[in-house]
Coordinates of C-alpha atoms in Angstrom, one line a residue:
X1 CA 133.6 -39.5 99.6
X2 CA 129.6 -38.9 98.7
X3 CA 127.7 -36.0 101.0
X4 CA 125.4 -37.3 103.8
X5 CA 121.9 -37.4 102.4
X6 CA 119.3 -34.4 103.8
X7 CA 117.0 -37.1 104.5
X8 CA 117.2 -41.1 104.9
X9 CA 114.2 -42.4 106.9
X10 CA 112.0 -45.6 106.6
X11 CA 108.4 -44.5 106.3
X12 CA 105.8 -45.9 110.0
X13 CA 102.8 -47.2 109.5
X14 CA 101.4 -43.6 110.1
X15 CA 103.1 -43.3 106.7
X16 CA 101.4 -45.3 104.5
X17 CA 99.2 -43.9 102.4
X18 CA 100.7 -40.5 102.1
X19 CA 101.8 -38.9 99.0
X20 CA 105.6 -38.4 99.0
X21 CA 105.9 -34.9 98.1
X22 CA 103.6 -34.4 101.2
X23 CA 105.5 -36.6 103.6
X24 CA 108.1 -34.8 103.1
X25 CA 106.6 -31.3 103.4
X26 CA 106.1 -33.1 107.0
X27 CA 110.0 -34.1 107.2
X28 CA 111.3 -31.0 105.7
X29 CA 109.4 -28.1 107.2
X30 CA 112.4 -25.7 106.4
X31 CA 112.7 -26.3 102.8
X32 CA 109.3 -25.2 100.4
X33 CA 107.0 -27.4 98.6
X34 CA 108.5 -26.0 95.4
X35 CA 112.2 -27.1 96.6
X36 CA 110.8 -30.6 97.1
X37 CA 109.0 -31.0 94.2
X38 CA 112.1 -29.7 92.0
X39 CA 114.3 -32.3 94.3
X40 CA 111.7 -35.0 93.2
X41 CA 111.5 -34.1 89.4
X42 CA 115.4 -33.8 89.5
X43 CA 115.7 -37.4 91.1
X44 CA 117.4 -36.5 93.9
X45 CA 114.6 -38.3 95.6
X46 CA 114.3 -42.0 96.3
X47 CA 112.0 -44.3 97.8
X48 CA 113.0 -48.2 98.2
X49 CA 116.0 -47.4 96.1
X50 CA 114.4 -46.1 92.9
X51 CA 113.2 -42.2 91.8
X52 CA 109.6 -42.3 92.1
X53 CA 107.0 -39.4 91.3
X54 CA 105.7 -37.0 93.7
X55 CA 102.5 -38.5 93.8
X56 CA 103.7 -42.2 94.7
X57 CA 101.8 -43.2 98.0
X58 CA 104.5 -44.2 100.3
X59 CA 104.1 -48.0 102.1
X60 CA 105.3 -49.0 105.9
X61 CA 108.8 -49.8 105.4
X62 CA 109.8 -48.2 102.8
X63 CA 113.2 -46.1 102.6
X64 CA 113.4 -42.6 101.6
X65 CA 116.6 -40.8 100.8
X66 CA 116.7 -36.9 99.4
X67 CA 120.1 -37.2 98.6
X68 CA 120.0 -32.9 98.2
X69 CA 118.1 -30.4 98.5
X70 CA 118.1 -26.5 97.5
X71 CA 119.5 -24.0 100.3
X72 CA 116.4 -22.3 101.9
X73 CA 116.7 -18.7 100.2
X74 CA 118.8 -16.4 103.1
X75 CA 115.5 -14.2 103.4
X76 CA 112.1 -13.5 101.4
X77 CA 112.2 -13.5 98.0
X78 CA 110.7 -9.8 97.0
X79 CA 107.5 -9.6 95.6
X80 CA 105.6 -6.7 94.2
X81 CA 102.4 -6.6 96.3
X82 CA 101.0 -3.5 97.3
X83 CA 101.4 -1.8 100.3
X84 CA 99.5 0.5 102.5
X85 CA 102.0 3.2 104.5
X86 CA 100.5 5.0 107.2
X87 CA 103.4 6.7 108.2
X88 CA 107.1 7.1 106.8
X89 CA 110.2 8.7 107.8
X90 CA 114.1 7.7 107.8
X91 CA 113.6 5.6 110.9
X92 CA 110.3 3.7 110.7
X93 CA 107.6 2.9 108.5
X94 CA 104.0 1.7 109.3
X95 CA 102.4 -0.4 107.7
X96 CA 98.1 -1.1 107.6
X97 CA 98.4 -5.2 107.1
X98 CA 95.4 -6.6 105.0
X99 CA 93.7 -9.7 106.7
X100 CA 94.9 -13.1 105.3
X101 CA 98.6 -11.9 104.9
X102 CA 101.4 -13.4 107.0
X103 CA 103.9 -11.3 108.5
X104 CA 106.8 -13.2 107.6
X105 CA 108.3 -16.6 106.0
X106 CA 106.7 -20.0 107.5
X107 CA 106.3 -23.7 107.3
X108 CA 103.3 -23.3 104.7
X109 CA 103.2 -19.8 103.7
X110 CA 106.7 -19.0 101.8
X111 CA 105.5 -16.4 99.5
X112 CA 103.1 -13.4 100.1
X113 CA 104.3 -12.5 103.1
X114 CA 105.1 -8.7 104.6
X115 CA 108.7 -9.4 104.5
X116 CA 108.8 -10.2 101.2
X117 CA 106.4 -7.1 100.1
X118 CA 109.0 -4.7 102.4
X119 CA 112.1 -6.7 100.6
X120 CA 110.4 -5.6 96.9
X121 CA 109.4 -2.0 98.2
X122 CA 112.4 -0.9 100.6
X123 CA 115.4 -3.4 99.4
X124 CA 118.1 -3.3 101.9
X125 CA 116.9 -0.6 103.9
X126 CA 115.7 -2.0 106.3
X127 CA 116.9 -3.2 109.9
X128 CA 119.0 -6.6 109.9
X129 CA 118.3 -7.1 113.6
X130 CA 115.4 -9.7 113.0
X131 CA 117.7 -11.7 111.2
X132 CA 117.1 -12.5 107.1
X133 CA 113.9 -13.8 107.3
X134 CA 112.2 -11.1 109.2
X135 CA 113.9 -7.6 108.1
X136 CA 113.0 -5.0 109.4
X137 CA 109.6 -6.3 111.6
X138 CA 110.0 -5.9 115.1
X139 CA 106.4 -6.8 116.0
X140 CA 103.6 -9.1 114.3
X141 CA 99.6 -9.7 113.8
X142 CA 98.2 -12.7 113.2
X143 CA 98.0 -13.7 109.7
X144 CA 93.8 -13.0 109.8
X145 CA 94.4 -9.6 111.8
X146 CA 94.3 -6.7 109.9
X147 CA 95.7 -3.6 111.0
X148 CA 98.9 -1.5 112.4
X149 CA 102.4 -3.0 112.3
X150 CA 105.6 -0.9 112.5
X151 CA 108.9 -1.8 110.8
X152 CA 112.7 -0.3 111.5
X153 CA 114.6 1.2 108.6
X154 CA 118.2 0.9 110.5
X155 CA 119.7 -1.2 113.6
X156 CA 119.8 1.5 115.7
X157 CA 115.5 2.0 115.3
X158 CA 115.2 -1.5 115.9
X159 CA 116.2 -2.0 119.2
X160 CA 115.0 1.0 120.3
X161 CA 111.6 0.1 119.3
X162 CA 111.7 -3.4 120.4
X163 CA 112.9 -2.4 123.6
X164 CA 109.7 -0.3 124.1
X165 CA 107.9 -3.5 123.4
X166 CA 109.8 -5.4 126.0
X167 CA 109.5 -3.0 128.4
X168 CA 105.4 -2.8 127.8
X169 CA 105.8 1.1 126.9
X170 CA 103.7 1.3 123.7
X171 CA 99.9 1.4 123.7
X172 CA 98.1 -0.5 121.9
X173 CA 94.5 -0.6 120.8
X174 CA 92.7 -3.4 118.7
X175 CA 88.9 -3.3 117.8
X176 CA 87.0 -6.7 118.0
X177 CA 84.0 -7.8 117.2
X178 CA 82.5 -10.4 119.7
X179 CA 79.5 -12.9 119.9
X180 CA 78.0 -12.4 123.5
X181 CA 77.4 -8.7 124.9
X182 CA 79.3 -8.0 128.2
X183 CA 77.5 -6.6 131.3
X184 CA 80.1 -4.4 132.6
X185 CA 81.0 -1.5 130.4
X186 CA 85.4 -1.9 131.0
X187 CA 87.0 -5.1 133.0
X188 CA 90.2 -6.6 133.1
X189 CA 91.6 -10.3 132.1
X190 CA 94.4 -11.3 133.8
X191 CA 95.1 -14.7 133.2
X192 CA 98.6 -16.6 132.1
X193 CA 98.7 -17.6 128.6
X194 CA 100.9 -21.2 127.4
X195 CA 100.7 -23.8 125.3
X196 CA 97.4 -25.9 124.4
X197 CA 97.1 -29.1 125.5
X198 CA 96.2 -30.5 122.6
X199 CA 96.3 -28.8 119.5
X200 CA 99.7 -27.7 118.3
X201 CA 98.5 -24.3 116.4
X202 CA 96.4 -23.0 119.5
X203 CA 97.6 -21.4 122.9
X204 CA 95.1 -21.8 126.5
X205 CA 95.0 -20.5 129.8
X206 CA 96.8 -22.6 131.6
X207 CA 98.1 -21.1 135.1
X208 CA 100.3 -24.2 136.5
X209 CA 102.3 -24.7 133.2
X210 CA 105.6 -24.1 133.4
X211 CA 105.7 -22.6 129.6
X212 CA 102.8 -20.7 130.8
X213 CA 103.4 -16.7 130.7
X214 CA 101.8 -13.8 132.5
X215 CA 99.2 -11.7 130.6
X216 CA 97.0 -9.2 130.9
X217 CA 93.9 -7.4 128.7
X218 CA 91.5 -4.7 129.5
X219 CA 88.6 -4.5 127.4
X220 CA 86.0 -1.8 127.1
X221 CA 82.9 -2.0 125.6
X222 CA 82.2 0.7 122.9
X223 CA 79.4 -0.8 121.1
X224 CA 76.1 -3.7 122.4
X225 CA 73.9 -4.8 119.8
X226 CA 71.4 -7.9 120.1
X227 CA 74.2 -10.9 120.2
X228 CA 77.2 -9.3 119.9
X229 CA 79.5 -6.4 120.7
X230 CA 81.9 -4.1 119.7
X231 CA 85.0 -4.2 122.2
X232 CA 88.3 -1.8 122.2
X233 CA 91.0 -4.0 123.6
X234 CA 94.0 -2.9 125.0
X235 CA 96.7 -5.5 125.6
X236 CA 99.6 -4.6 128.0
X237 CA 101.2 -7.8 127.3
X238 CA 101.7 -9.3 123.5
X239 CA 101.6 -13.2 124.2
X240 CA 100.5 -15.2 120.9
X241 CA 97.2 -14.9 120.4
X242 CA 96.3 -13.3 123.4
X243 CA 93.2 -11.0 122.7
X244 CA 91.7 -14.1 120.9
X245 CA 92.1 -16.4 123.7
X246 CA 91.5 -14.0 126.4
X247 CA 88.1 -12.8 124.9
X248 CA 87.6 -16.7 124.4
X249 CA 88.2 -17.4 128.2
X250 CA 85.6 -14.5 129.5
X251 CA 83.0 -16.0 127.5
X252 CA 82.9 -13.7 124.5
X253 CA 85.1 -15.3 121.5
X254 CA 85.8 -12.9 118.8
X255 CA 83.9 -13.3 115.8
X256 CA 84.3 -15.9 113.0
X257 CA 87.5 -16.7 115.2
X258 CA 88.4 -20.3 113.2
X259 CA 90.5 -21.6 116.7
X260 CA 88.7 -20.1 119.6
X261 CA 85.3 -19.2 118.1
X262 CA 82.4 -21.3 118.7
X263 CA 80.1 -19.7 116.0
X264 CA 80.5 -20.4 111.8
X265 CA 83.8 -19.2 110.2
X266 CA 81.9 -16.5 108.0
X267 CA 79.2 -14.2 109.0
X268 CA 77.6 -12.3 106.2
X269 CA 81.1 -10.0 104.4
X270 CA 83.2 -11.3 107.2
X271 CA 85.7 -14.4 106.6
X272 CA 88.0 -14.0 109.2
X273 CA 88.2 -13.1 112.7
X274 CA 86.8 -9.6 113.4
X275 CA 89.9 -8.2 115.3
X276 CA 92.0 -5.3 113.8
X277 CA 95.1 -3.6 115.5
X278 CA 93.5 0.1 115.5
X279 CA 96.1 2.1 117.0
X280 CA 99.5 1.8 118.2
X281 CA 101.5 4.6 120.0
X282 CA 104.9 4.7 120.1
X283 CA 108.0 6.9 121.0
X284 CA 110.0 7.5 118.2
X285 CA 113.3 6.2 118.3
X286 CA 115.2 9.2 116.7
X287 CA 113.3 12.2 118.4
X288 CA 111.8 10.5 121.7
X289 CA 108.0 12.2 120.7
X290 CA 105.1 10.4 121.0
X291 CA 104.1 8.8 117.4
X292 CA 100.5 7.9 117.3
X293 CA 100.0 5.5 114.4
X294 CA 96.2 4.5 113.5
X295 CA 94.8 2.4 111.1
X296 CA 90.7 3.0 109.8
X297 CA 88.7 -0.4 110.0
X298 CA 88.8 -2.2 107.4
X299 CA 85.8 -2.8 104.7
X300 CA 84.7 -6.1 105.9
X301 CA 84.3 -4.8 109.8
X302 CA 83.0 -2.0 108.4
X303 CA 80.1 -3.8 106.8
X304 CA 79.5 -6.2 109.5
X305 CA 79.4 -3.3 112.2
X306 CA 76.8 -2.0 109.7
X307 CA 75.2 -4.8 109.6
X308 CA 74.5 -5.1 113.2
X309 CA 73.8 -1.6 114.0
X310 CA 70.9 -1.9 111.6
X311 CA 67.8 -3.3 113.4
X312 CA 66.0 -6.7 111.8
X313 CA 63.0 -6.5 110.1

């Protein structure tokens, strides 16, 4: 008896004109494009009962069958990616994550992740609590946010650190260059965050949405410039995109934020949102003593601040 196909689907009107490989990437989101391409090349994918090339353009009503696919790997494949370690002992390691690096594998980001780099540098010497795709990873940062991220080396450390994040006893300090200049030296944004009503990748301030969750961010003005400011942000909660959503809501979007900003996506040396996880203070999971982990400002944000500090001539 033959096995059930992985996919048996009729192309809809909105699929007409799509390349076969692009359509499969949408329909089989748990598999990387390279796995899907190998299945096409091996003849495991048919369209209308015939093998097709990856570049085949679908027509409405065509039947697409994927007979088999390689199973996704149980965890990230190790990659020899350099890591900048801020701290390491027998229980945990703190990494200075560069901008542009995704923390763990996900759709569209199967390679070049922090998880893959950790797997190369530490092998099995990381906690398993987060599951096979997130070895040692206790919390996360957005792809284009740089700075401190802490990683647990064993399950007991992971559980102790995760509890601190859940109980909101960690102290997090982010630095952000924003568009606009706040009048107040400090302020609090206490607004719930939920899914955006139209854009799947975004979050939004949605007080009445059932999936919204409370979110609390305090910010302080560290420096003022003509049309920008450097803010010190101290989030108490840890919602997805929290600082970016809150600052945009307050009228001071993070500079070069492609999702929530109103200006250009690049600004001189900056080609990503000017947001940096500068400091994280935790209690060490073994000694229970306070441990302050700090990442210096990366070069692109430092260069932008230098520009802003230089008076226009």
